[in-house]
XYZ file of C-alpha atoms in Angstrom:
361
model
C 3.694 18.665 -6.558
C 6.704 18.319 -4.408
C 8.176 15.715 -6.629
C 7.707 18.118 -9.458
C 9.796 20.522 -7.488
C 12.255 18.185 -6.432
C 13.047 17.407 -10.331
C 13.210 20.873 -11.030
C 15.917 21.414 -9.209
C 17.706 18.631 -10.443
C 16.833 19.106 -13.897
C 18.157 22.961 -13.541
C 20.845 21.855 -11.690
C 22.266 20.066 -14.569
C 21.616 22.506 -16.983
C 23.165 24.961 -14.962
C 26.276 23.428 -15.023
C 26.554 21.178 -18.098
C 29.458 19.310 -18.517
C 31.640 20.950 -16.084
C 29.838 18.508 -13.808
C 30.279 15.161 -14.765
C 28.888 13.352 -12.124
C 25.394 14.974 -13.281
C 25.271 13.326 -16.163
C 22.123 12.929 -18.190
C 22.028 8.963 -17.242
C 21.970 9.931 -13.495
C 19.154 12.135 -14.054
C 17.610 9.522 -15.966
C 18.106 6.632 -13.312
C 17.406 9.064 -10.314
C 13.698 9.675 -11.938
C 13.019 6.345 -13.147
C 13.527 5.339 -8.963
C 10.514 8.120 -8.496
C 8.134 6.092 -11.072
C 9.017 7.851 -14.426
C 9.496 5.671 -17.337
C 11.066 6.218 -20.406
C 8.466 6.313 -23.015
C 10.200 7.917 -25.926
C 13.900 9.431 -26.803
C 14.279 12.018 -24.672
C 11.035 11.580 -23.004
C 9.688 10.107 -19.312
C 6.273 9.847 -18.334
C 4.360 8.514 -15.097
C 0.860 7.578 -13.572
C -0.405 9.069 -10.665
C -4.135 8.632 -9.287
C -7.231 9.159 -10.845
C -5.428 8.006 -14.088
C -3.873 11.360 -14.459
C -0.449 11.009 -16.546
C 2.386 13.303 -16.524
C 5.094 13.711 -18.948
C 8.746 14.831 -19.290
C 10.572 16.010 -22.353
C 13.974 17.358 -22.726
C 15.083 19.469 -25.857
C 13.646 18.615 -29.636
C 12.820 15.243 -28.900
C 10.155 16.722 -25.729
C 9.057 18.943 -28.382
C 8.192 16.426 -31.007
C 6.162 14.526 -28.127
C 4.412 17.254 -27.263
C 3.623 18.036 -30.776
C 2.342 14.303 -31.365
C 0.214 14.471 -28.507
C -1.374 17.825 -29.510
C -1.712 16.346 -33.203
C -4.131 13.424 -31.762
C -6.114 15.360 -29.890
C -6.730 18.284 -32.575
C -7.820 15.303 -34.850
C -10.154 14.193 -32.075
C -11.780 18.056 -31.409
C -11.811 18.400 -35.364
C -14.405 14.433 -35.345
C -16.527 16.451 -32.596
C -17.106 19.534 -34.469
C -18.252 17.329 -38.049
C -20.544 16.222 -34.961
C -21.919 19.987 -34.087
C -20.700 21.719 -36.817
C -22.800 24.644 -35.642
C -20.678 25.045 -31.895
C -18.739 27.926 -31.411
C -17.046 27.272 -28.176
C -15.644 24.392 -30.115
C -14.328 25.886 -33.215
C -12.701 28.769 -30.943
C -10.762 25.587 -29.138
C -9.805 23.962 -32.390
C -8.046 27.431 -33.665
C -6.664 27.951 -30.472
C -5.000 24.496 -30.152
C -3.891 24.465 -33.855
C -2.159 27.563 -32.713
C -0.334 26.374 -29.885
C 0.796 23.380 -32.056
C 2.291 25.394 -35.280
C 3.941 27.309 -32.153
C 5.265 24.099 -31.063
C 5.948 23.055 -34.501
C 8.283 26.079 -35.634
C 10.122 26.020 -32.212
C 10.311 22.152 -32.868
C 12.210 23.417 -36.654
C 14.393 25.871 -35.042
C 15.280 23.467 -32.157
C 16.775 21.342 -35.062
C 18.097 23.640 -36.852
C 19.496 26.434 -35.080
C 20.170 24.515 -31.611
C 17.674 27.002 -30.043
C 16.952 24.521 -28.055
C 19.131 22.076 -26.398
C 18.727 18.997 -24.318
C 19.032 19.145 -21.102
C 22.520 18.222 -20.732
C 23.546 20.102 -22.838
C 21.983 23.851 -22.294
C 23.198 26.379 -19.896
C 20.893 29.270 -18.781
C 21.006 31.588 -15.557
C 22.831 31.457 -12.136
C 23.577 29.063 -9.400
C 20.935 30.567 -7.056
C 17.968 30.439 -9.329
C 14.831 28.994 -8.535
C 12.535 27.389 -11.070
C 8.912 25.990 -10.257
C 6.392 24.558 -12.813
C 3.920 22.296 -12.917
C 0.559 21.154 -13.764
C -3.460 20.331 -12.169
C -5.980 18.039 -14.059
C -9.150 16.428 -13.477
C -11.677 15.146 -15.485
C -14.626 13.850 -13.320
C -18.502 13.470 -13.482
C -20.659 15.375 -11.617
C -22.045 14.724 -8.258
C -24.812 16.073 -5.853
C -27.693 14.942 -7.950
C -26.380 15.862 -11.225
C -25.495 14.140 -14.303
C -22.656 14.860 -16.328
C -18.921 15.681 -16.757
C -16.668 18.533 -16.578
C -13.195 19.302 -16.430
C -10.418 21.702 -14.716
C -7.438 22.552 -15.726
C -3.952 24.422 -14.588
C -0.514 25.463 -15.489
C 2.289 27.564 -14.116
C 5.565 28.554 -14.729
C 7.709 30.566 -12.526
C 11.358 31.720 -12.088
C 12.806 34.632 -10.106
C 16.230 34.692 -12.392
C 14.848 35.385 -16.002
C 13.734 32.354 -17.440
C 10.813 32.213 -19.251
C 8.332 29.660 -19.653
C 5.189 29.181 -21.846
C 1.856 27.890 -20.369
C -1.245 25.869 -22.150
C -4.558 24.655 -20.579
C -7.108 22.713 -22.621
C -10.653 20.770 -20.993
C -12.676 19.712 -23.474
C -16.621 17.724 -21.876
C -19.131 16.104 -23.866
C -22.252 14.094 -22.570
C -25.747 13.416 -24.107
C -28.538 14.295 -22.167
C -31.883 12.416 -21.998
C -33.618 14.737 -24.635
C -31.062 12.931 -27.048
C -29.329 16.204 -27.272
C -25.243 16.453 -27.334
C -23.579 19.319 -25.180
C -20.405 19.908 -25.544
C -18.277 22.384 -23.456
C -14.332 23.042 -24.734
C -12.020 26.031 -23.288
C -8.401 26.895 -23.978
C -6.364 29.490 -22.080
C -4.811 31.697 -23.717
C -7.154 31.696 -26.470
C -4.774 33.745 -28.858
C -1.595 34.775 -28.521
C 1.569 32.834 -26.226
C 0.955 32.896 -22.297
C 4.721 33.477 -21.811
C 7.055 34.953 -18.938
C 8.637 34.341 -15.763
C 5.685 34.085 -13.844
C 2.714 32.700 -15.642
C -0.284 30.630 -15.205
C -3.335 29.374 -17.270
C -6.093 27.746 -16.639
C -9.875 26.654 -17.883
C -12.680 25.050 -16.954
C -16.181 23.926 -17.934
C -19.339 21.017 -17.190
C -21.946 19.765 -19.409
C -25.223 17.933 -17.864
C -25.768 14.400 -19.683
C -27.026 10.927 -18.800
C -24.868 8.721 -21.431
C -22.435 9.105 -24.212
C -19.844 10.812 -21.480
C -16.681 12.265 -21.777
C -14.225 14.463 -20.542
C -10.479 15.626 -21.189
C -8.166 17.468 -19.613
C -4.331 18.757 -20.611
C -1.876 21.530 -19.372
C 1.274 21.860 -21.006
C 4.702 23.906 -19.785
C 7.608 24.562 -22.055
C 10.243 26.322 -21.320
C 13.122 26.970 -24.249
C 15.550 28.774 -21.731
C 16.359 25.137 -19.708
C 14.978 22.866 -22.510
C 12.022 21.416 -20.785
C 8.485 20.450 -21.673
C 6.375 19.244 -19.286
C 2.455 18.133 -19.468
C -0.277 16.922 -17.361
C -3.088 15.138 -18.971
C -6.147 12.694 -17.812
C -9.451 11.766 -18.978
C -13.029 10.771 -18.076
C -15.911 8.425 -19.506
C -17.850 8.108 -16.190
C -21.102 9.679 -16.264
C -22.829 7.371 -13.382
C -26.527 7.808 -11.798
C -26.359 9.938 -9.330
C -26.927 8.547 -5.985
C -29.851 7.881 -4.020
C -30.814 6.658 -0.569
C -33.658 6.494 1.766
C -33.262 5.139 5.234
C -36.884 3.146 6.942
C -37.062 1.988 10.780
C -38.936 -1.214 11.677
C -40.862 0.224 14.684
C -42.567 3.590 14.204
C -42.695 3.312 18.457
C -41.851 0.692 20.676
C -44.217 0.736 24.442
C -41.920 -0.693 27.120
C -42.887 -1.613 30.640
C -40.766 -2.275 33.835
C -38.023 -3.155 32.752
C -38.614 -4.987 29.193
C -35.955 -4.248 26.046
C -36.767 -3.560 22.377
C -34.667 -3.982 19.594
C -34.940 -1.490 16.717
C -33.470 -1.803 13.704
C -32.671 0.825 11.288
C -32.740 0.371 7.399
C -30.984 1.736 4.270
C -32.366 1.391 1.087
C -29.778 2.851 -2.177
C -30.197 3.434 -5.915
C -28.025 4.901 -8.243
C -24.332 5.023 -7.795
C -21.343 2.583 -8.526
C -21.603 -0.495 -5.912
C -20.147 -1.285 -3.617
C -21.460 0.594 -1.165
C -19.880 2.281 2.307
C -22.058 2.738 5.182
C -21.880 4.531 7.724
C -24.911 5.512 10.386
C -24.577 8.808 13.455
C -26.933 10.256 15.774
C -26.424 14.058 16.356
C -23.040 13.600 14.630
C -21.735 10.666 16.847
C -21.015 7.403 15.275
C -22.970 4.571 15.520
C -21.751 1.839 13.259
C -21.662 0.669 9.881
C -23.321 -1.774 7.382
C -26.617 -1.586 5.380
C -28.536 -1.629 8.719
C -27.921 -0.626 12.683
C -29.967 -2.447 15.700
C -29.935 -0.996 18.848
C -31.596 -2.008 22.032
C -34.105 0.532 23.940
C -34.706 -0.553 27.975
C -37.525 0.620 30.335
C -36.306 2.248 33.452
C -39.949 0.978 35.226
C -41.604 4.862 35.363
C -43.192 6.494 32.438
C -41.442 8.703 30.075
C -41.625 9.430 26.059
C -38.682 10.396 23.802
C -37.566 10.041 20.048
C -34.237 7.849 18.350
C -33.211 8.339 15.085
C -30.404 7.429 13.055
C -28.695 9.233 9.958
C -26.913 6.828 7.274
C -24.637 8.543 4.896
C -23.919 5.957 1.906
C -20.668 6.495 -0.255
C -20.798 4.542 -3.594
C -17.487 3.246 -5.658
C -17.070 5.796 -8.136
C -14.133 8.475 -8.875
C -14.711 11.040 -7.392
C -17.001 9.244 -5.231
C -20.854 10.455 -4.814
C -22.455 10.362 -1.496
C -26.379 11.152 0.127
C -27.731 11.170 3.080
C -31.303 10.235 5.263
C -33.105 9.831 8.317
C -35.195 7.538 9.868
C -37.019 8.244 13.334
C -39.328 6.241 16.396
C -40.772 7.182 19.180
C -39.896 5.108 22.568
C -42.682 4.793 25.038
C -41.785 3.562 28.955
C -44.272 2.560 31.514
C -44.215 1.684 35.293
C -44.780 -1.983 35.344
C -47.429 -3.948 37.676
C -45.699 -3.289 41.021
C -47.368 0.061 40.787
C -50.880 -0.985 40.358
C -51.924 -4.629 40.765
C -49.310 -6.008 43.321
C -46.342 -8.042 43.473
C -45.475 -10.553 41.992
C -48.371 -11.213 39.495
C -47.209 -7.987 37.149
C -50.415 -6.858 35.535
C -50.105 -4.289 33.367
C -51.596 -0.433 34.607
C -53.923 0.360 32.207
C -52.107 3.762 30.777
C -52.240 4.687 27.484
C -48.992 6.179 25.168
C -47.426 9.193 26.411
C -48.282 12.655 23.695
């Protein structure tokens, strides 16, 4: 979020002091984001990528508005196809009324933006004092589920905060969907605040929610902040159609014990067997927490010491597949290392019989 930050103090900067600065002008702004990654995407508008496919998005005055607006529109029409899918969900018609809300809201501050000037761009509006501080910003995700568990879910976060009286208004949406294996759709959607405006100087919403499912995945994620007192909207959004198997994996050994005498070596390999998951696969194999290399398998040579003795190896492979977020799972393998004296002891140098001794318990 730092970057968020840093533009917030530009972008109230500006405001701040209008045109009686004229070496902030709106262009400067404009270039000095576009060298951070933002694009400009609409009149008035900037957007950029960052990972996970999350996409953030900056509007100044009316025109932010009417993006914001758009956005909302295309997702209410998308909720509004789900419920003539469960007509009978609750959770989901409470979402839909609560998002058409929060658009008319954006829709009559949109009118009186154009009409009245309530609104300004950002070059052009004035609000506060010099030593205000003004922090907003957004969280997102939209993920499947990991740990053995199939499905999606969503998180989502807003804030808005200034310590000079601005206010700002705050919007969090996550909306998951996946079909389980009894053919059955579950569908989880949230909005905060559910009525009413989150609005002040220091505010915050957020939501959250999973469904369990083995196809048909989905989920969506979107926090908004606007903020009429420095002309500003500003939105997070990503989503999610990843619902993978969850992963599996088993680890085998190729010796269950090895018997060693005098001096003689053993090699011992260790195997990994996987299911489930997005390949490729990462590797990586530790006894009692210390590393021991990587790759679907690990060899490692045992030696006698020429006196008797007993004692266990095993080695743990933890296998990380290619998803996002990534899913992980761990096993164990184990053998049993037997050392004898060798022939020296018992039939005489240098023919080496072997002493008739049987394993160690």
């Amino acid at each position: 979020m730092k970057r968020n930050v840093l533009f917030v103090s530009l972008a109230v900067c500006l405001a701040f002091f209008g045109a009686s600065r004229p070496g902030l002008a709106a262009s400067d702004l404009t270039g000095s984001l576009q060298q951070e990654g933002w694009k400009l995407v609409a009149p008035g508008v900037l957007q950029r990528s960052l990972e996970n496919n999350k996409v953030e998005t900056l509007g100044f005055g009316a025109e932010g508005l009417r993006f914001k607006l758009d956005e909302m529109k295309a997702h209410y029409a998308f909720l509004r196809t789900e419920l003539e899918r469960q007509p009978d969900n609750k959770d989901l018609r409470r979402a839909i009324r609560a998002h058409r809300a929060e658009m008319l809201r954006t829709a009559a501050a949109l009118e009186n933006a154009k009409s009245a000037g309530e609104m300004g761009s950002i070059s052009e509006k004035t609000a506060g004092g010099i030593d205000c501080t003004i922090k907003y910003g957004a969280q997102v995700n939209a993920f499947h589920l990991t740990g053995g568990t199939q499905g999606v879910g969503a998180t989502t976060n807003s804030y808005f905060n200034s310590n000079c009286g601005q206010t700002g208004e705050v919007y969090a949406h996550s909306f998951s969907r996946a079909t389980g294996a009894d053919n059955v759709i579950r569908t989880a959607s949230h909005t905060d605040p559910m009525s009413g405006v989150r609005s002040g100087g220091n505010v915050t919403a957020s939501t959250s929610n999973t469904v369990a499912g083995v196809r048909d995945c989905y989920s969506y994620s979107y926090a908004t902040m606007t903020s009429y007192d420095i002309g500003v909207t500003y939105a997070q959004s990503v989503s999610n159609s990843a619902c993978p198997n969850p992963i599996n994996v088993d680890a085998y050994v190729d010796y269950s014990y090895v018997q060693l005498y005098g001096y003689d070596c053993q090699t011992v390999t260790w195997y990994a067997s996987v299911s489930g998951g997005n390949s490729p696969y990462s590797y990586t194999w530790t006894r009692n927490g210390s590393y021991l290399g990587s790759g679907p398998s690990y060899s490692e040579m045992f030696c006698g010491y020429n006196y008797s003795s007993s004692y266990g190896a095993d080695a743990t492979v933890t296998v990380t597949d290619n998803s996002s977020p990534s899913q992980s799972d761990s096993a164990s393998a184990s053998t049993w290392i037997y050392t004898y004296a060798n022939s020296s002891n018992c039939g005489g140098y240098p023919y080496y019989e072997i002493c008739p001794q049987q394993p160690l318990d």
